[in-house]
Structure formats: structure tokens, C-alpha cells
PDB file of C-alpha atoms in Angstrom:
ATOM      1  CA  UNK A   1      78.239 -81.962-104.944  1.00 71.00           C
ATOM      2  CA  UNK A   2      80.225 -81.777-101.701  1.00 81.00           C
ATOM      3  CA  UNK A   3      83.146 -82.934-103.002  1.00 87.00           C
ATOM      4  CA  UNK A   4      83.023 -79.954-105.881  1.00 88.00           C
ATOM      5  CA  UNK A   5      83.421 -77.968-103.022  1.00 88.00           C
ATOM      6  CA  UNK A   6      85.406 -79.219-101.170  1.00 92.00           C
ATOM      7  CA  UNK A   7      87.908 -79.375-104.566  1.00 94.00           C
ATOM      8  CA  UNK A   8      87.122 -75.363-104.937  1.00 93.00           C
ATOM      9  CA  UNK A   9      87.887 -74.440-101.506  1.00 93.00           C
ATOM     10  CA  UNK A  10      90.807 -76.318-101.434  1.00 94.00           C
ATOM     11  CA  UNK A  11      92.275 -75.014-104.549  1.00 95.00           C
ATOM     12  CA  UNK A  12      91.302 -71.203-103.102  1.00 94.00           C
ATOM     13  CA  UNK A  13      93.760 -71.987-100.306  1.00 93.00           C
ATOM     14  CA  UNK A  14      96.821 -73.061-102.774  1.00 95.00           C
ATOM     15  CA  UNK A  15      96.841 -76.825-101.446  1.00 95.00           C
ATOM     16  CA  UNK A  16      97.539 -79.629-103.006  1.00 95.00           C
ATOM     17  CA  UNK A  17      95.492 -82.857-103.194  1.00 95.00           C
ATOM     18  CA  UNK A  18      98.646 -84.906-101.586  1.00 96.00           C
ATOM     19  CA  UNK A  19      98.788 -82.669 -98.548  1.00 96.00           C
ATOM     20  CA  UNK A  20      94.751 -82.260 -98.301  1.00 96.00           C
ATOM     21  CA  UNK A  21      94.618 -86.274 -98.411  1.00 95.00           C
ATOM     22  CA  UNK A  22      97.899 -86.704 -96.461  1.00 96.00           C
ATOM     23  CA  UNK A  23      96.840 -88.921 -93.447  1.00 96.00           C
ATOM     24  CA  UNK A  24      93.333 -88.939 -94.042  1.00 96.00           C
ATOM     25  CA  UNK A  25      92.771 -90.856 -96.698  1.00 95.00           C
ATOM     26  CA  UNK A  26      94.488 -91.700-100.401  1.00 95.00           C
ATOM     27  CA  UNK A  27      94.653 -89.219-102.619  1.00 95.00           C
ATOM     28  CA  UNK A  28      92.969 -90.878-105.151  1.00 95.00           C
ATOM     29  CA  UNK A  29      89.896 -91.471-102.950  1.00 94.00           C
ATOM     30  CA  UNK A  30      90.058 -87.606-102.548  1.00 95.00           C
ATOM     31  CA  UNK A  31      90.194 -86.927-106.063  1.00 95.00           C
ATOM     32  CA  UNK A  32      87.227 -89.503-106.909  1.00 93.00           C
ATOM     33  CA  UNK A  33      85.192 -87.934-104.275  1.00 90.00           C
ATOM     34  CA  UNK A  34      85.934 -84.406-105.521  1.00 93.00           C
ATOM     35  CA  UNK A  35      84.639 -85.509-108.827  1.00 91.00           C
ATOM     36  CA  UNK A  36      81.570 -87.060-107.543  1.00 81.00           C
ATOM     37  CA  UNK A  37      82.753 -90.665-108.487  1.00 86.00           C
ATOM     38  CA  UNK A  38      82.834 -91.788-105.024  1.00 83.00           C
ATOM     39  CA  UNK A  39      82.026 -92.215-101.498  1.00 82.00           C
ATOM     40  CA  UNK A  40      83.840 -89.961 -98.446  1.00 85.00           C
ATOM     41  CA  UNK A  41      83.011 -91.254 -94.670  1.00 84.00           C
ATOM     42  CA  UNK A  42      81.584 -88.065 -92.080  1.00 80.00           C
ATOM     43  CA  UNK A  43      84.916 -88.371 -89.898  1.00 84.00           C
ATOM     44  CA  UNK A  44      86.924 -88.039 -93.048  1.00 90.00           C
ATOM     45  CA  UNK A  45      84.981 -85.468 -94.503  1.00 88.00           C
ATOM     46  CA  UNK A  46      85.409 -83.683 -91.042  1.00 88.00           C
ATOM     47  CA  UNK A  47      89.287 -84.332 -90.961  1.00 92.00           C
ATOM     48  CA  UNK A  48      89.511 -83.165 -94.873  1.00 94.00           C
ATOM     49  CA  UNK A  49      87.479 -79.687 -93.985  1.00 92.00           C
ATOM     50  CA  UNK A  50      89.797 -79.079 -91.017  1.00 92.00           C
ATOM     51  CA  UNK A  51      92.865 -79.515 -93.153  1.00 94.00           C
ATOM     52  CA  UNK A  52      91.675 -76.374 -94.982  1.00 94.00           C
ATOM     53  CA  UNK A  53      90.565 -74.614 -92.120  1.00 92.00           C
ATOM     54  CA  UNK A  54      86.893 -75.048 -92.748  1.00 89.00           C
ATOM     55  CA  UNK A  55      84.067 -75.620 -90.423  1.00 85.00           C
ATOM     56  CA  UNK A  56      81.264 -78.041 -91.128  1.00 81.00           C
ATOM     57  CA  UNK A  57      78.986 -75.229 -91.140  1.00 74.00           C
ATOM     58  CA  UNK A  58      80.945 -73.088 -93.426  1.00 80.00           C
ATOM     59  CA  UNK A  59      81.339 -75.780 -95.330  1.00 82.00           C
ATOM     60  CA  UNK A  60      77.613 -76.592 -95.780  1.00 75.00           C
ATOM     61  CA  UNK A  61      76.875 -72.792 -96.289  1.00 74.00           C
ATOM     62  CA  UNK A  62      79.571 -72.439 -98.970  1.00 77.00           C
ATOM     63  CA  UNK A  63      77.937 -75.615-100.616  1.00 75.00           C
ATOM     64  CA  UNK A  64      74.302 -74.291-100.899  1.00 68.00           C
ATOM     65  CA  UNK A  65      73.110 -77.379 -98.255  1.00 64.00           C
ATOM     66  CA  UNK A  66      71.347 -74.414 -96.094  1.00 60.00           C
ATOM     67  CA  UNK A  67      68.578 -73.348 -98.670  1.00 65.00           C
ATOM     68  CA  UNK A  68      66.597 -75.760 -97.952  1.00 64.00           C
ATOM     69  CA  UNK A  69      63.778 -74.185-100.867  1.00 68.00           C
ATOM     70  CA  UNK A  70      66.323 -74.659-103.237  1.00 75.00           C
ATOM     71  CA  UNK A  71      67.348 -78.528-102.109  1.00 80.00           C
ATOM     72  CA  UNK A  72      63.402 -79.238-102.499  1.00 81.00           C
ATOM     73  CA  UNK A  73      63.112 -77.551-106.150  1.00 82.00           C
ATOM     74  CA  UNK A  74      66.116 -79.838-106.792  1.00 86.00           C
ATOM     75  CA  UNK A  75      65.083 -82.825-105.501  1.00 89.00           C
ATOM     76  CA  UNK A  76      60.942 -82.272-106.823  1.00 88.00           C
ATOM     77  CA  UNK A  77      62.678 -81.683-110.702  1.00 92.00           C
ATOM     78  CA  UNK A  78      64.869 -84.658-110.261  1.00 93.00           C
ATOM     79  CA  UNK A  79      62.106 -86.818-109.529  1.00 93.00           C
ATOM     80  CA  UNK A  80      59.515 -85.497-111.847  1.00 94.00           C
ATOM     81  CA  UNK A  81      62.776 -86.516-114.877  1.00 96.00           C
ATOM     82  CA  UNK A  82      63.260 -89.888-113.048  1.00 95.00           C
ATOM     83  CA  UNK A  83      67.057 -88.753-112.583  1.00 95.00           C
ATOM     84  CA  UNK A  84      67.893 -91.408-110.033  1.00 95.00           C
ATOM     85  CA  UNK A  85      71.916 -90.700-110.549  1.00 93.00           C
ATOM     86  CA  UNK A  86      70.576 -86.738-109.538  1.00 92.00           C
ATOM     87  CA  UNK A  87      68.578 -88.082-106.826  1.00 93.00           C
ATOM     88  CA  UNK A  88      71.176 -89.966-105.345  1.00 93.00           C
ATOM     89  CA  UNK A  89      73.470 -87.392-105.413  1.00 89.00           C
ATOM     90  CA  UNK A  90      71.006 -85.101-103.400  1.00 91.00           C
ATOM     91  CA  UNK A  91      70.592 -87.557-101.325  1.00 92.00           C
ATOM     92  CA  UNK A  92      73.624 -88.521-100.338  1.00 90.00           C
ATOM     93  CA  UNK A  93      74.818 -84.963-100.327  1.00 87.00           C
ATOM     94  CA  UNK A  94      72.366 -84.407 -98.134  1.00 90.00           C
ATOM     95  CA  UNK A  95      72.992 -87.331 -95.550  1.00 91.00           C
ATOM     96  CA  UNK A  96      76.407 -86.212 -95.225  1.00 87.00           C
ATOM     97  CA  UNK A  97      75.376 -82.720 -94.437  1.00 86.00           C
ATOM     98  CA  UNK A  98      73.130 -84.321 -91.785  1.00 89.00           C
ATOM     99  CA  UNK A  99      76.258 -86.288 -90.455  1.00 87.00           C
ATOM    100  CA  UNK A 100      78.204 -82.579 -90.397  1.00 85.00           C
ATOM    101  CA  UNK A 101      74.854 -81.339 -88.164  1.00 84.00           C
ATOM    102  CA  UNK A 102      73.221 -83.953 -86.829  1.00 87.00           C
ATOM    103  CA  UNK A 103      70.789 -81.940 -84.893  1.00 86.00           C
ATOM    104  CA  UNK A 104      69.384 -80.193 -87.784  1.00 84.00           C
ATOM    105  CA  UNK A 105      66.325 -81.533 -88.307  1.00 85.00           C
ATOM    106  CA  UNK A 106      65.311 -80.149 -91.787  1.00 83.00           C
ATOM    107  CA  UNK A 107      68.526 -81.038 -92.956  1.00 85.00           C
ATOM    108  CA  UNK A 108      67.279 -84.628 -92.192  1.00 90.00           C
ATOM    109  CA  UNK A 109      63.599 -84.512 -93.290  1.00 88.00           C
ATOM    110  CA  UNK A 110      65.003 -83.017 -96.634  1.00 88.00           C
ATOM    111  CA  UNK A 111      67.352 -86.174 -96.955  1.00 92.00           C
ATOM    112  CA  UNK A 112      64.438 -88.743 -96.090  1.00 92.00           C
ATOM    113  CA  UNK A 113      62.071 -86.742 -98.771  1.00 91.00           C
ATOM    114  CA  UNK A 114      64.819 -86.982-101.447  1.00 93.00           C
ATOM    115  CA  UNK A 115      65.576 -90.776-100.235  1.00 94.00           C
ATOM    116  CA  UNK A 116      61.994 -91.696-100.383  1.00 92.00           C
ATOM    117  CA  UNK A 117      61.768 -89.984-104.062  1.00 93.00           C
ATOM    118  CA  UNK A 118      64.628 -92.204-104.909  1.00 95.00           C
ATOM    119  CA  UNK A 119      62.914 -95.377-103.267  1.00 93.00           C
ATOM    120  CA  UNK A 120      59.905 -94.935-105.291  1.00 93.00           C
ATOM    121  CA  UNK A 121      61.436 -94.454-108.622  1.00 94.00           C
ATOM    122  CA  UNK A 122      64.597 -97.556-107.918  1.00 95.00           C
ATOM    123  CA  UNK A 123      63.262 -99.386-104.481  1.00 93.00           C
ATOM    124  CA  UNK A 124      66.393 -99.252-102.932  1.00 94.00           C
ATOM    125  CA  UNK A 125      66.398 -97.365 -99.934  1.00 92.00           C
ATOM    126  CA  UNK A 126      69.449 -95.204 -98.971  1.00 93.00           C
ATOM    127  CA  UNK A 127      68.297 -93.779 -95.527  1.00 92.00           C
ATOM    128  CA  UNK A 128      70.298 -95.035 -92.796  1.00 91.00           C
ATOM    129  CA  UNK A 129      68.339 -97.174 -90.003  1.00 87.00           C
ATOM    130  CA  UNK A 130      69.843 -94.753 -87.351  1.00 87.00           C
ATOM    131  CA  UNK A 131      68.324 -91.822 -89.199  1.00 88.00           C
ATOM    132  CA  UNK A 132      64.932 -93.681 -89.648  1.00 86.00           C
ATOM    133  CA  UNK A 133      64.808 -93.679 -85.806  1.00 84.00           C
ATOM    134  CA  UNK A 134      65.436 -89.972 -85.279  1.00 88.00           C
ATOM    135  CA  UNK A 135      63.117 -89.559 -88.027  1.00 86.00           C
ATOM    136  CA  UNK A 136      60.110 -91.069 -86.664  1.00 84.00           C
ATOM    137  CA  UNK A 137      60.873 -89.698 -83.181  1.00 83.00           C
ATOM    138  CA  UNK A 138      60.015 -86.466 -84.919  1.00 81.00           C
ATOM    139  CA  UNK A 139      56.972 -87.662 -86.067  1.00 79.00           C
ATOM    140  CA  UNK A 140      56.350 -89.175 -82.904  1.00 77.00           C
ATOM    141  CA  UNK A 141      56.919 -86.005 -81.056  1.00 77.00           C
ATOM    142  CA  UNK A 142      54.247 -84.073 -83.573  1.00 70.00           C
ATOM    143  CA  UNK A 143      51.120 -83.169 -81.244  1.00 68.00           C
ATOM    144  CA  UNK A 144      49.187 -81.391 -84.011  1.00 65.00           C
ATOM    145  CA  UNK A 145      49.581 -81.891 -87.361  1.00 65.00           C
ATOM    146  CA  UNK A 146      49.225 -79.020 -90.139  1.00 65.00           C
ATOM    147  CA  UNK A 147      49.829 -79.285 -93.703  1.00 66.00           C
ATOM    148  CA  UNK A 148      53.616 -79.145 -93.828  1.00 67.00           C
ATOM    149  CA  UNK A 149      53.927 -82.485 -91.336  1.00 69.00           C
ATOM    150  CA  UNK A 150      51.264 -84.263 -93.050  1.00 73.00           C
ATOM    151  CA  UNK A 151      53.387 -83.458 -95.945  1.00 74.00           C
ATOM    152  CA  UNK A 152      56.416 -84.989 -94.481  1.00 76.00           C
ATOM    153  CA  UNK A 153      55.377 -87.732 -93.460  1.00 77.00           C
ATOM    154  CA  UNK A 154      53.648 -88.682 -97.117  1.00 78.00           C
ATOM    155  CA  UNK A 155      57.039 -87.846 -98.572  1.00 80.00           C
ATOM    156  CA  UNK A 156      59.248 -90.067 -96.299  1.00 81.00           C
ATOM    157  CA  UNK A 157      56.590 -93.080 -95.770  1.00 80.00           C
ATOM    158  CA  UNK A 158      58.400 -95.243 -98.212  1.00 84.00           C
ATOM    159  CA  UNK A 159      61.493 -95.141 -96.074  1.00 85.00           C
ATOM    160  CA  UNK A 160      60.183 -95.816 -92.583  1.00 79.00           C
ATOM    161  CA  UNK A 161      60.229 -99.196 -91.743  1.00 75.00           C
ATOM    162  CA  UNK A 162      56.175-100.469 -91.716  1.00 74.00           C
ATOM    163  CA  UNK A 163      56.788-101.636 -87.995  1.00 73.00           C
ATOM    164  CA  UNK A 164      57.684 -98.149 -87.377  1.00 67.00           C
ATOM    165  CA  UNK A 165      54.603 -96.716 -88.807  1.00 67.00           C
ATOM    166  CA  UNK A 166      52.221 -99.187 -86.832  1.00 66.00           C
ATOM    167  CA  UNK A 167      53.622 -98.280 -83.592  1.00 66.00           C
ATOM    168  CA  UNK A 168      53.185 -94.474 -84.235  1.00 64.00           C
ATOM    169  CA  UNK A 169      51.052 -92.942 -81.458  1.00 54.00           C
ATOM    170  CA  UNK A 170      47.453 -92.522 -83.394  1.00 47.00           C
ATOM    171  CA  UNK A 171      46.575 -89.334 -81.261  1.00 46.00           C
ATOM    172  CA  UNK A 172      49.511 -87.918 -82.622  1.00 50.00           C
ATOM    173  CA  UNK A 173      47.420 -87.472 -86.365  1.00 51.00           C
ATOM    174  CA  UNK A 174      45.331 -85.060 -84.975  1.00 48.00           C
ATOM    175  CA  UNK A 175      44.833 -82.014 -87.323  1.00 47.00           C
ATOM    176  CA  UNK A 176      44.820 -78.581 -86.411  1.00 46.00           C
TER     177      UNK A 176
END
């Protein structure tokens, strides 16, 4: 998904795969990741998008990771056809965008939800133990809760470690 992108907006700009990769990383670990057959690390990513003159938030713009209503339809349709390859994919695209803005908070609740979905349907969980601990420090920070946190926290349960869960202030699942 991000590495389609990357592939288009790099071909838009007339440059090559050698001198995108040049540096940064082999060229053939550029071309797997453009064709979504493998992994690219957040400082590479960042070092690849400023080779083209990109910025992480163009960058996540021009690859649709700001609709968040669209991400959920994806990720709700993947799950209800047990696509764990398509769930993966969101939720790994989604991780990365996280990485890009790491103090975008939907862009992480969105990546727990779709690494919980994928959880449930393969019980392997993707969601970085860093990210767990920003994640519940949202939850922990919830005074009130209304339908939409409820609704987050049911969706990313799976993924938060059970020690986590315990040690949640109680007061803090008080509905409004």
C-alpha cells in the first residue's frame, strides 16, 4: 500500500529505483517493498520520501492514510472475509503511518483496531509493545467514556497486554 505509492510518486518525478535506493537501502529491497512483498524500516521510509522531495504528511495524504472512515470500511470488510494477508497489510500500512506521525492518535487507534481484527482471526499480534503503552495511556487518560471509546477499547482489547488492562484506573469506565 505505501510502497505503491511511494513507486507512483517516484516514477511522477522521472527517478530511477537505483538513485531513489542509492544510500538508503538496496534496490531490490526498494523494489520488493514497492510491490508489497516486503518490509521498509520508518527511518528508511523517511530517507526514501525525502529523496523525492516528499513530506511524511504529503506522503500519507497522497496515500489515502488520512480518511480514517475509509481505513475502518477497509479494515471492517477485511475482517468480515477473514483476509488476514488484507489485514496485515492495513495494518502494517497503518503502523508505519503512525511511525511518519507519531502523535496522531487516530492514526494509532485505527492500527490497534485493524491489529486486534488480525489477532482474533490468526493470534499473532502485530502491535508494537511501545505502541501498546501509548495506547493504553489514552485509555488511561479517558475521564468519561461515550460510545466511540467504549468502542475502542472493545476493538483493541485483544492487543493490550492483560496486565495492562488490570491496572487500568476503574473510575476511568465511567459513562456519560
Amino acid at each position: 500500500m505505501l510502497g505503491e505509492k511511494f513507486r507512483e510518486l517516484r516514477k511522477q518525478q522521472g527517478i530511477s529505483i537505483i538513485k531513489a535506493s542509492e544510500g538508503i537501502t538496496s534496490a531490490s529491497s526498494l523494489q520488493r517493498w514497492e510491490n508489497n512483498k516486503g518490509e521498509m524500516s520508518i527511518e528508511k521510509v523517511i530517507n526514501l520520501l525525502n529523496r523525492i522531495n516528499i513530506r511524511p504528511n504529503e506522503f500519507l495524504a497522497k496515500a489515502g492514510l488520512t480518511d480514517l472512515n475509509i481505513i475502518e470500511a477497509k479494515i471492517r470488510k477485511a475482517y468480515q472475509e477473514s483476509d488476514l494477508k488484507e489485514l496485515e497489510k492495513i495494518a502494517n500500512s497503518l503502523l508505519t503511518a503512525h511511525d511518519l506521525q507519531p502523535k496522531n492518535q487516530d492514526l494509532l487507534i485505527k492500527a490497534a483496531i485493524a491489529c486486534n481484527y488480525y489477532m482474533d482471526l490468526s493470534n499473532k499480534n502485530l502491535f508494537p509493545q511501545n505502541d501498546a503503552l501509548q495506547l493504553r495511556k489514552i485509555l488511561n487518560s479517558m475521564k468519561y467514556w461515550n460510545q466511540t471509546k467504549v468502542s475502542i477499547f472493545g476493538n483493541s482489547i485483544l492487543i493490550l497486554p492483560v496486565q495492562d488492562i488490570q491496572e487500568m484506573k476503574l473510575s476511568n469506565f465511567l459513562c456519560k
